[in-house]
Short mmCIF file of C-alpha atoms in Angstrom, two decimals:
data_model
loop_
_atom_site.label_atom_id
_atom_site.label_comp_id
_atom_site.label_asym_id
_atom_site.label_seq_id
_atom_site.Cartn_x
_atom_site.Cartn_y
_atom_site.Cartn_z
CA UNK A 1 -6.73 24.57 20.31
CA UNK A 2 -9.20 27.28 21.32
CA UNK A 3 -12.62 25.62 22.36
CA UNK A 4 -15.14 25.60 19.34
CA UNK A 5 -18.43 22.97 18.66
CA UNK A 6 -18.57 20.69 16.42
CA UNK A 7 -21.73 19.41 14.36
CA UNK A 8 -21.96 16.99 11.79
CA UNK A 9 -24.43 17.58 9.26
CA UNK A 10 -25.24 14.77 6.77
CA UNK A 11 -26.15 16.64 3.42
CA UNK A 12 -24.65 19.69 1.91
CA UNK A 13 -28.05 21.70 2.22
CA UNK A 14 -27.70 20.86 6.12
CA UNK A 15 -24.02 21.75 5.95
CA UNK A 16 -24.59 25.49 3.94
CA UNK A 17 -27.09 26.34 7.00
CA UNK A 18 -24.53 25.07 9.68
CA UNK A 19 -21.86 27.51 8.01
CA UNK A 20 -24.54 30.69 7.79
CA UNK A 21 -23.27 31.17 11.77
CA UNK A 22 -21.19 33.68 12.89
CA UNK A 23 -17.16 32.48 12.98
CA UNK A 24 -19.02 29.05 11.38
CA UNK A 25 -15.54 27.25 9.50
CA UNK A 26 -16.05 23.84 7.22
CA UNK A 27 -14.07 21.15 8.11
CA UNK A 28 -13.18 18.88 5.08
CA UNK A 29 -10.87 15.68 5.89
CA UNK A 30 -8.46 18.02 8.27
CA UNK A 31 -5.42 17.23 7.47
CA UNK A 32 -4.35 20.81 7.09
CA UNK A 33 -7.15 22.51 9.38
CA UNK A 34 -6.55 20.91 12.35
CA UNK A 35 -2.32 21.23 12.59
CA UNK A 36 -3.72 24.85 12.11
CA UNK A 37 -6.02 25.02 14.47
CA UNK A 38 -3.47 23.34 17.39
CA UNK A 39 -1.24 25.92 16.33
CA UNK A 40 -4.13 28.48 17.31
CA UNK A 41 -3.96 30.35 13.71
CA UNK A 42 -7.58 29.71 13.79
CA UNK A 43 -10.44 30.78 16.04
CA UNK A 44 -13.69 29.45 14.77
CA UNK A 45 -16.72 29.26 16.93
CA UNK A 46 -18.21 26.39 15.54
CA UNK A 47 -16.61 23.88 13.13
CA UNK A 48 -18.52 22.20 10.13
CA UNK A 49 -17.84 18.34 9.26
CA UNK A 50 -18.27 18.02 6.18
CA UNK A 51 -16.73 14.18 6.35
CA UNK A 52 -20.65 12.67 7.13
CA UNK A 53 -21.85 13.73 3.29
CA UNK A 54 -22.05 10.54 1.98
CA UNK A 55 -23.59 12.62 -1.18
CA UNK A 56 -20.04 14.13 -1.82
CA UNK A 57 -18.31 11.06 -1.86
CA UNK A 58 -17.74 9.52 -5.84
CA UNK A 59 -15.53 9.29 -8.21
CA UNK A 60 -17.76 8.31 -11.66
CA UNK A 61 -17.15 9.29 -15.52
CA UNK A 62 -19.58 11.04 -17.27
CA UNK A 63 -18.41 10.46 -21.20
CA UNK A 64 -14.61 12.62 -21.98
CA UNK A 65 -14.92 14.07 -18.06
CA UNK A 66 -13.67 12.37 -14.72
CA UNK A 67 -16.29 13.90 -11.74
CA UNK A 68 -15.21 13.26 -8.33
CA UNK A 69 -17.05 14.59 -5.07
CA UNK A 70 -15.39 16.95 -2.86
CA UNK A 71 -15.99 14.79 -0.41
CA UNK A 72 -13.81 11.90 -2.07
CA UNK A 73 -10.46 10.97 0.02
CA UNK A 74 -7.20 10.78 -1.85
CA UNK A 75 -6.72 7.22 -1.32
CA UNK A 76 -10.25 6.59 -2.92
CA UNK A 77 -9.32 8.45 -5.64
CA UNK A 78 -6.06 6.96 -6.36
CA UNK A 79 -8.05 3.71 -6.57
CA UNK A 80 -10.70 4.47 -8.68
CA UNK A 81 -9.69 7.36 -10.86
CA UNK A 82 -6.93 5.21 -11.86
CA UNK A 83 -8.69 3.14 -14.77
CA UNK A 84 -10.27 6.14 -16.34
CA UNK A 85 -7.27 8.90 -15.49
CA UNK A 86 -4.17 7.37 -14.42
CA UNK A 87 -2.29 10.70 -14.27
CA UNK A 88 -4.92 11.82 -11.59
CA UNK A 89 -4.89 8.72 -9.47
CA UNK A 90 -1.26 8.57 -9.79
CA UNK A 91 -1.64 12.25 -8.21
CA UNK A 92 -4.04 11.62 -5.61
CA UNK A 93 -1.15 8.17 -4.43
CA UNK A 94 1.46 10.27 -3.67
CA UNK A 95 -0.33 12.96 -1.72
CA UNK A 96 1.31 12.54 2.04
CA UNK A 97 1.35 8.74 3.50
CA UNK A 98 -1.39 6.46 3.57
CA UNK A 99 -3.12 7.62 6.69
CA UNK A 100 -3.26 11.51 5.51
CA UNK A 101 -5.16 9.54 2.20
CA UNK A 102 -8.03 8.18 3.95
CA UNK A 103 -8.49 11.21 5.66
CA UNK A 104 -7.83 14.16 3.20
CA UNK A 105 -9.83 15.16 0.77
CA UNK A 106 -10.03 16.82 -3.02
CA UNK A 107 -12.74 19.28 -1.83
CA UNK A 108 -10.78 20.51 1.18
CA UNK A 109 -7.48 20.86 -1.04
CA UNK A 110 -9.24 22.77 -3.58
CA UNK A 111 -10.70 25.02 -1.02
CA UNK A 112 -7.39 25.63 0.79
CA UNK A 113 -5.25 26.45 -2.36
CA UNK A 114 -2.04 25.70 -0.52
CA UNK A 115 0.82 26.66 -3.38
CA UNK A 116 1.99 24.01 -3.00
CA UNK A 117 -0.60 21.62 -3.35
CA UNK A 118 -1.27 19.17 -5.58
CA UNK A 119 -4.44 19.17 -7.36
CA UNK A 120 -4.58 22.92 -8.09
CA UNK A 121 -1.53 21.83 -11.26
CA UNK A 122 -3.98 18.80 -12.62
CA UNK A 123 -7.07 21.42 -12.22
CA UNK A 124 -5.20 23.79 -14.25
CA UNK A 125 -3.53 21.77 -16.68
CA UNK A 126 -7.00 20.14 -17.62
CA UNK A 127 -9.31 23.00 -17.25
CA UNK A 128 -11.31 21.66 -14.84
CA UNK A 129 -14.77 22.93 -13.76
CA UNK A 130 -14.79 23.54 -9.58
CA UNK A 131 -18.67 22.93 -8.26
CA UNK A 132 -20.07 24.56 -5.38
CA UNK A 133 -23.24 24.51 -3.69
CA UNK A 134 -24.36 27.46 -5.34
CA UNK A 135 -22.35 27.43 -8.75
CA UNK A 136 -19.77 26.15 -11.20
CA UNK A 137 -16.51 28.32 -11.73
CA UNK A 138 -13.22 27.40 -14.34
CA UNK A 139 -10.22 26.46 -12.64
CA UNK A 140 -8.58 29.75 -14.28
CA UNK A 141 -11.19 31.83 -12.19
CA UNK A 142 -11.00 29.84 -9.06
CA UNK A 143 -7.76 29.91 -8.13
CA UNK A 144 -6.53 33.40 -7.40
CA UNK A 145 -3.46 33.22 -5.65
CA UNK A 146 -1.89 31.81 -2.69
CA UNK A 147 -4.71 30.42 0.26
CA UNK A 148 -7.34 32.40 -2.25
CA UNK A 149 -10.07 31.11 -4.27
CA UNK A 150 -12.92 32.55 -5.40
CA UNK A 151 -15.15 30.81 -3.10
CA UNK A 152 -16.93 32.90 -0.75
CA UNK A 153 -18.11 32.70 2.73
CA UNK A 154 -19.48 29.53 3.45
CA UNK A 155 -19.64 28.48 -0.03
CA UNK A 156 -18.31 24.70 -0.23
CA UNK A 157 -16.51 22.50 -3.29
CA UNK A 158 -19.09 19.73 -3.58
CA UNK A 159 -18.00 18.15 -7.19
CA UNK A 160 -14.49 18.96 -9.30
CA UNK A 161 -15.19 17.67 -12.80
CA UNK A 162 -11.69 16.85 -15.22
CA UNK A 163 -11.94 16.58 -18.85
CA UNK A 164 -10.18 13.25 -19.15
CA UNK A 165 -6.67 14.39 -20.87
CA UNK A 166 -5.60 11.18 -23.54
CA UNK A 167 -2.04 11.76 -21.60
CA UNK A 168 -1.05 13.12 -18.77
CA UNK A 169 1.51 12.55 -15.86
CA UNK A 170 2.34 14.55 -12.77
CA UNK A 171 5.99 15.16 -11.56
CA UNK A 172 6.30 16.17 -8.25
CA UNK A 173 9.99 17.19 -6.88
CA UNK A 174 8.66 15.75 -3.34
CA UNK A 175 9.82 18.32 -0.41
CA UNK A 176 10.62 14.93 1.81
CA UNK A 177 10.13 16.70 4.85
CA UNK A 178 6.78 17.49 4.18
CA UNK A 179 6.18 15.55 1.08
CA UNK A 180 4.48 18.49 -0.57
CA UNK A 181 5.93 19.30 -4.20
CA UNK A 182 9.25 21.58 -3.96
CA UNK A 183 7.78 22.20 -7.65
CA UNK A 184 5.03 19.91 -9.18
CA UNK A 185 4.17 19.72 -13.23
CA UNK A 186 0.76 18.37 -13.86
CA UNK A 187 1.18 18.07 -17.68
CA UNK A 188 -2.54 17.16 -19.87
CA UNK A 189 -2.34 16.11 -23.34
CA UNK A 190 -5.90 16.47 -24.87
CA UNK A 191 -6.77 16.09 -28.97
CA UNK A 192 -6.67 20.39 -29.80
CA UNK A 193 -4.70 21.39 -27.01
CA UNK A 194 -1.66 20.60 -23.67
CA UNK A 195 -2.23 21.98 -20.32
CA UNK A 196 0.57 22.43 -17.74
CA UNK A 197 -0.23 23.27 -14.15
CA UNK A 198 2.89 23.94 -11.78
CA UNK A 199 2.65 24.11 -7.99
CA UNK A 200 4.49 24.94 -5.19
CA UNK A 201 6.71 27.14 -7.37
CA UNK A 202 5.35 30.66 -7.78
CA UNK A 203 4.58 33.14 -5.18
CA UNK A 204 1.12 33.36 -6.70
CA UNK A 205 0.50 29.98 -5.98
CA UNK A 206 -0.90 28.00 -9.09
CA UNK A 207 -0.65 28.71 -12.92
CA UNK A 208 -0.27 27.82 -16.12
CA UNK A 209 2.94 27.81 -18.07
CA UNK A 210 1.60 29.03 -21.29
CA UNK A 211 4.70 29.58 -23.23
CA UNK A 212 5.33 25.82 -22.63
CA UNK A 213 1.89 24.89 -23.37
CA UNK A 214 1.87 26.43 -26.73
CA UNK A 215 5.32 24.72 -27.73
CA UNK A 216 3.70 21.51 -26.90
CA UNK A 217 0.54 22.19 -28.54
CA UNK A 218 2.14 21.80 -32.07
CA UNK A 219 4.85 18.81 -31.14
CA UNK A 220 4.26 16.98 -27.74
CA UNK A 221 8.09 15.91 -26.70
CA UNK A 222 10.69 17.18 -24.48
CA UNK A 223 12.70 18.36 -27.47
CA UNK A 224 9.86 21.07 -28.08
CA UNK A 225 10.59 22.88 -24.87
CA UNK A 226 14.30 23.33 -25.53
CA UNK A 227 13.54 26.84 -26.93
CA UNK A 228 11.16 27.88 -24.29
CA UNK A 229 12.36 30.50 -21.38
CA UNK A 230 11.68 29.08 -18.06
CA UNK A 231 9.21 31.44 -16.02
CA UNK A 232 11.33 34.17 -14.13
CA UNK A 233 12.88 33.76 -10.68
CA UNK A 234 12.23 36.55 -9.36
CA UNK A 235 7.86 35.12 -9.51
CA UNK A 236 9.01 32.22 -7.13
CA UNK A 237 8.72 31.57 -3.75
CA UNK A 238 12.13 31.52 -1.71
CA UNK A 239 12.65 29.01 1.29
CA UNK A 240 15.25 27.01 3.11
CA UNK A 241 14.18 23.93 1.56
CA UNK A 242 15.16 25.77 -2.41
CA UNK A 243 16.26 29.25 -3.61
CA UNK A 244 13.58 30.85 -6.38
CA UNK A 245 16.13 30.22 -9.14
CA UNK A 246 16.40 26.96 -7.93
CA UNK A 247 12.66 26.80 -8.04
CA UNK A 248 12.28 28.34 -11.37
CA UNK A 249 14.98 25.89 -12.91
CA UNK A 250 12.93 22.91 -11.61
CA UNK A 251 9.85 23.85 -13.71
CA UNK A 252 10.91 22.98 -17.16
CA UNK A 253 12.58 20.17 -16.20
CA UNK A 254 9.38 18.48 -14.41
CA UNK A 255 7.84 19.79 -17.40
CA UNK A 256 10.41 17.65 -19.25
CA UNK A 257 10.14 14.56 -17.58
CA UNK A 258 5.92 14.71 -17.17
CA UNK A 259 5.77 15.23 -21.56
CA UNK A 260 7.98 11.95 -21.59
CA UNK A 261 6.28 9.89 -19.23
CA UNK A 262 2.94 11.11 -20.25
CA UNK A 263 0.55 7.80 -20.62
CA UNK B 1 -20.34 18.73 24.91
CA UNK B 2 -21.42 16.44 22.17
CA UNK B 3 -22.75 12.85 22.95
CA UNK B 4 -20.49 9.97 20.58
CA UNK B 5 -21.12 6.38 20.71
CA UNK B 6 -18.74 4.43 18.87
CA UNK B 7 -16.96 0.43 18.56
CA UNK B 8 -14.05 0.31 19.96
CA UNK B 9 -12.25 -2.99 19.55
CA UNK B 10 -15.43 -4.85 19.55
CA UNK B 11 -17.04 -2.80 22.67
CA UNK B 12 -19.63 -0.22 22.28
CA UNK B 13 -18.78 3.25 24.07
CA UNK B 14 -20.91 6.36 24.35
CA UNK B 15 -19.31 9.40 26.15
CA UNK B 16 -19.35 12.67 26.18
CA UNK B 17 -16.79 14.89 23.99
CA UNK B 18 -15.63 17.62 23.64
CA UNK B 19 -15.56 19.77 20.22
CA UNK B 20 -12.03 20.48 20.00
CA UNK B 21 -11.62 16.90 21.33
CA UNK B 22 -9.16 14.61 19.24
CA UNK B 23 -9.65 10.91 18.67
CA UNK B 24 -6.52 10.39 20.34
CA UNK B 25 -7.19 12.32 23.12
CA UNK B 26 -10.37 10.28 23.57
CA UNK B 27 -9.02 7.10 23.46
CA UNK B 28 -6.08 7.89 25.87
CA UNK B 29 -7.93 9.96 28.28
CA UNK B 30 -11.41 8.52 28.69
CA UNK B 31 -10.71 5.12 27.48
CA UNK B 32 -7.29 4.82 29.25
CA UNK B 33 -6.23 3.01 25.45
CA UNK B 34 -2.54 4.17 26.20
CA UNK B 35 -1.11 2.26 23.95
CA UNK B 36 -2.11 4.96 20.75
CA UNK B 37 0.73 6.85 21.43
CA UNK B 38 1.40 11.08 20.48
CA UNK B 39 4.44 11.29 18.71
CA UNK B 40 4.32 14.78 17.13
CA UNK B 41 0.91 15.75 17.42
CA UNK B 42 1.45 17.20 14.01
CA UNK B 43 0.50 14.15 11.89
CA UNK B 44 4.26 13.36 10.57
CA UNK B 45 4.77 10.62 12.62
CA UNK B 46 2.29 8.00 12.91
CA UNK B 47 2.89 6.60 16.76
CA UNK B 48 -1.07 7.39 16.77
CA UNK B 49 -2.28 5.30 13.66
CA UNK B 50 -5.19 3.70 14.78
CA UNK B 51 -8.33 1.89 12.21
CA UNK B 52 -11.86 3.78 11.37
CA UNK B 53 -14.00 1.44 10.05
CA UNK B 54 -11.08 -0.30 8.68
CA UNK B 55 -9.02 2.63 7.47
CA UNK B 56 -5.34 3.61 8.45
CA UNK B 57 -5.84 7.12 10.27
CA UNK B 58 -3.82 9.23 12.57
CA UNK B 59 -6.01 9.94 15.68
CA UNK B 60 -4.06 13.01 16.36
CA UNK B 61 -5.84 14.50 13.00
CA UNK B 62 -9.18 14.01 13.66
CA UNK B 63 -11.82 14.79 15.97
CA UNK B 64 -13.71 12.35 18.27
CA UNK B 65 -17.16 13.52 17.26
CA UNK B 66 -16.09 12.80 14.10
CA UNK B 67 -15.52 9.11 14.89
CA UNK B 68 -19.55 8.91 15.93
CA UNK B 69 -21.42 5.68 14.95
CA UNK B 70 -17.56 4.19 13.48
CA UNK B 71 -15.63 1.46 14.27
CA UNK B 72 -12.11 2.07 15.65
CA UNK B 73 -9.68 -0.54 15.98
CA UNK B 74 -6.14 0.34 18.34
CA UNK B 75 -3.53 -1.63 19.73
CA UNK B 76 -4.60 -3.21 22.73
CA UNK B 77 -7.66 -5.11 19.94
CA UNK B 78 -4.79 -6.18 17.89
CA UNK B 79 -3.72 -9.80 20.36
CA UNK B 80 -5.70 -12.90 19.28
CA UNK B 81 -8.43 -13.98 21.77
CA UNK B 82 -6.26 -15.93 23.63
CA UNK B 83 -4.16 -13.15 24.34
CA UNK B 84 -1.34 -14.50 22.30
CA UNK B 85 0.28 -11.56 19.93
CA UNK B 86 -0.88 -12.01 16.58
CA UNK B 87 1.09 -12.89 13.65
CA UNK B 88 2.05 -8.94 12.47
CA UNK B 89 3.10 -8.80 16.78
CA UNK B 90 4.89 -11.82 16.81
CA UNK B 91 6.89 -10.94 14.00
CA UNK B 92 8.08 -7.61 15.12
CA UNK B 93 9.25 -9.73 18.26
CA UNK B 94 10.54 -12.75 16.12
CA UNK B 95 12.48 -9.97 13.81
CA UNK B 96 13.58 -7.44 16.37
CA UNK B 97 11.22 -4.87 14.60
CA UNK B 98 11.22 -2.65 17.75
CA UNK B 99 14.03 -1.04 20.05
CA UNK B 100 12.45 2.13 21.82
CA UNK B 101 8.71 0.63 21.10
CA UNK B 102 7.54 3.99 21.16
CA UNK B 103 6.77 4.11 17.33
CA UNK B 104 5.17 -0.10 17.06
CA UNK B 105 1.88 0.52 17.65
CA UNK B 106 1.51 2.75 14.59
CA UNK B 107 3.46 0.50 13.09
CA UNK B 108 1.74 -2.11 13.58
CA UNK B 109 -1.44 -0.91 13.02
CA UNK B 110 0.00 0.26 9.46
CA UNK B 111 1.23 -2.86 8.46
CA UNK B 112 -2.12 -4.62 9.79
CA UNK B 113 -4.10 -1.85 7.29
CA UNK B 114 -1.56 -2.84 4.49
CA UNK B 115 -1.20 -6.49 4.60
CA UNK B 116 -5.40 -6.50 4.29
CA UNK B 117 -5.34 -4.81 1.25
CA UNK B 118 -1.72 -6.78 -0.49
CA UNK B 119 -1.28 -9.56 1.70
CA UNK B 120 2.35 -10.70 -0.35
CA UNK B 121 3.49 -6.92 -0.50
CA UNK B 122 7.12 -6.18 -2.48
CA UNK B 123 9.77 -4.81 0.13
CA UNK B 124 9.28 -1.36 -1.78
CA UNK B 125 5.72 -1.80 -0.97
CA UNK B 126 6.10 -2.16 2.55
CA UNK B 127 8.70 1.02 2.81
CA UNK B 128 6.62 3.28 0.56
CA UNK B 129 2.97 2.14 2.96
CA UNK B 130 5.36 3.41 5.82
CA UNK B 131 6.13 6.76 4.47
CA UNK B 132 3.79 8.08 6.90
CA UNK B 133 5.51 6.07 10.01
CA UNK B 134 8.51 7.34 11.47
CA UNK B 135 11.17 5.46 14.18
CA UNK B 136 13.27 7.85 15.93
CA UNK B 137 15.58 4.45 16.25
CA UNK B 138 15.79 3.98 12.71
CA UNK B 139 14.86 0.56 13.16
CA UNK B 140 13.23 0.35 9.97
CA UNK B 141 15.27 -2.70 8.26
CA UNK B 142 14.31 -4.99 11.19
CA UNK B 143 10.20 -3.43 10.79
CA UNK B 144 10.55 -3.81 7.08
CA UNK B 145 12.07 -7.30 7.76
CA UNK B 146 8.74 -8.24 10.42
CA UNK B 147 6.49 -7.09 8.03
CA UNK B 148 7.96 -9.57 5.20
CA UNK B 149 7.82 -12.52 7.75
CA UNK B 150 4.30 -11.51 8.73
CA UNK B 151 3.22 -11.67 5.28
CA UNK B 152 4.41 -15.64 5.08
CA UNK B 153 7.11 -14.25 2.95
CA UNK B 154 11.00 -15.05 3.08
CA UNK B 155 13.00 -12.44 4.65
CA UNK B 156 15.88 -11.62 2.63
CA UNK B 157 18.59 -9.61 4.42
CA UNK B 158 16.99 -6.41 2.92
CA UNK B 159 19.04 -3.28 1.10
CA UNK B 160 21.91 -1.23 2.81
CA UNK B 161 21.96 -3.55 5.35
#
């Protein structure tokens, strides 16, 4: 790693005039950020913890609309999301091993927008709101393609609020090397409408599949999707770990399997 | 430099560290705790699993001046007072739940983080709490196997065998 300081602030007003210095870079629970910073692909001069902020730490319901804190680990949230939004906390439990979940965070994977990650389907699929210090955006506008948000310099996720779907499930086709999705369906069934986010999939990194949401809008069961085209190959990412056909192929089925084990 | 102060098996420390400064760097280097091992250094393997106030982390993935004010638990706390192994140690010796021994420590320290949580967990538990734990022996039926016995649990000759 290239040498870089390290403060600590304790509230997120402390923390948005740490970041206001030159090269400044938050730090959520670092379980991407530092493998890239050993690997040198980052040069910050002074690194922002934002793991002190006990105010960014929650998980709590507010009537029809789970609000977590950026702050909140995985683990914590596949604990106590899993009363009020079992498709979330189900989520949130499979997210790397155990020690990765007491570490990582829902604030620093928002903010990261890895393609393949997982809470950028479930944001999607549920039409989440994504807080900041400064504003609210919808999850349509935040996420804008692979690594890219529409957060801007300095600006950290302090709350993520989900409307609370009345079924949902999230399939994840686990890349077991990594454990991120090969492809992930996040699939939301609320009263007027379904969401489904898919991850790791498209070269654009997160979307909706709208053709398949519409299908399942009128009649929520795998059968309703036989008619639907899957989204086109030649969108998806290519790697050795799946070809984009392969990867495009994947999608409706995960779709499949998330609309029949929706609870 | 930054100034940390934190518990480390029961004894307060306060040291200097650097920014760029990893918990397991600290704990090997200015504690001489050797027994938190690096593995990968890439967070895949878990030879470096250690407890922050009482949560499973890998100290390769986090920074000592983030540990400031916590309590860290490794290893070389893990023995009873005595000095005797404790009962998660005793088992991996009883159940020959180490070959190399590079990898026990994490190990350990995993199945110490989930047997306070599920103290009777299922087999499948056990395996799927290890996910982030790997043993370049493949020793894992025999770990698996310590873990039940630790747990007061029966030890069934477990699958594939």
């Amino acid at each position: 790693m290239y040498a870089f300081e390290i403060e600590r602030p304790t509230s997120v007003a402390d923390a948005v005039s740490a970041l206001s210095a030159d090269e400044a870079q938050p730090l959520g629970g670092g379980q991407t950020l530092i493998p890239t910073l050993k690997q040198r692909l980052a040069m910050p001069s002074k690194l922002v913890s934002l793991a002190g902020i006990e105010e960014m730490k929650y998980v709590r319901r507010d009537g029809d609309v789970l609000v977590i804190g950026g702050g909140t680990t995985h683990g914590r949230i596949a604990r106590e999301a899993a009363e009020h939004f079992p498709g979330l906390a189900a989520l949130a439990g499979k997210i790397g091993d155990p020690a990765v979940r007491n570490r990582g965070t829902i604030g620093g994977s928002i903010a990261n927008n890895d393609p393949s990650a997982c809470y950028p389907s479930a944001a999607m699929a549920c039409g989440a709101t994504i807080v900041t210090n400064s504003r609210e955006i919808a999850a349509d506008d935040y996420f804008q393609g692979m690594f890219t948000t529409a957060l801007e310099e300095g600006e950290i996720v302090t709350e993520v609020r989900f409307p609370i779907p009345e079924k949902s499930a999230y399939m994840k086709f686990e890349q077991i090397a990594s454990r991120f999705p090969l492809v992930g369906v996040f699939v939301a069934k609320f009263s007027d409408r379904v969401g489904v986010g898919v991850t790791g999939a498209s070269n654009d990194g997160v979307f909706r599949w709208t053709e398949a949401e519409e299908a399942l809008a009128g009649n929520f069961s795998a059968d309703a999707l036989s008619g639907v085209t899957a989204p086109p190959a030649s969108d998806m990412i290519a790697d050795l770990h799946g070809t984009a056909e392969y990867r495009a192929h994947l999608i409706p089925v995960m779709t499949r399997r998330g609309v029949a084990a929706a609870a | 430099m930054t100034e940390v102060t934190m518990n480390v098996n029961g004894r307060k420390v306060t040291r200097s560290v650097r920014g760029n400064e990893l918990l397991v760097e600290f704990l090997r280097e200015q504690l001489r705790l050797t027994g938190t091992h690096v593995g990968c250094d890439t967070s895949q393997c878990g030879a470096c699993c250690v407890h922050v106030n009482g949560e499973l982390v890998k100290a390769c993935t986090m920074f000592a001046a983030e540990a400031d004010g916590a309590e860290v638990a490794t290893i070389e706390g893990q023995a009873n007072a005595d000095g005797s192994l404790n009962v998660i140690q005793q088992a991996f010796q009883d159940y020959h739940g180490l070959q190399c021994g590079f990898c026990t420590p994490g190990m350990v320290m995993s199945a110490a983080s989930l047997l306070k949580d599920n103290p009777k967990p299922t087999e499948e538990e056990i395996r799927h709490h290890l996910q982030g734990n790997i043993c370049r022996c493949t020793g894992y039926h025999n770990i698996v196997r310590a873990i039940m016995a630790a747990s007061g649990q029966e030890t069934p000759a477990v699958a594939a065998e």
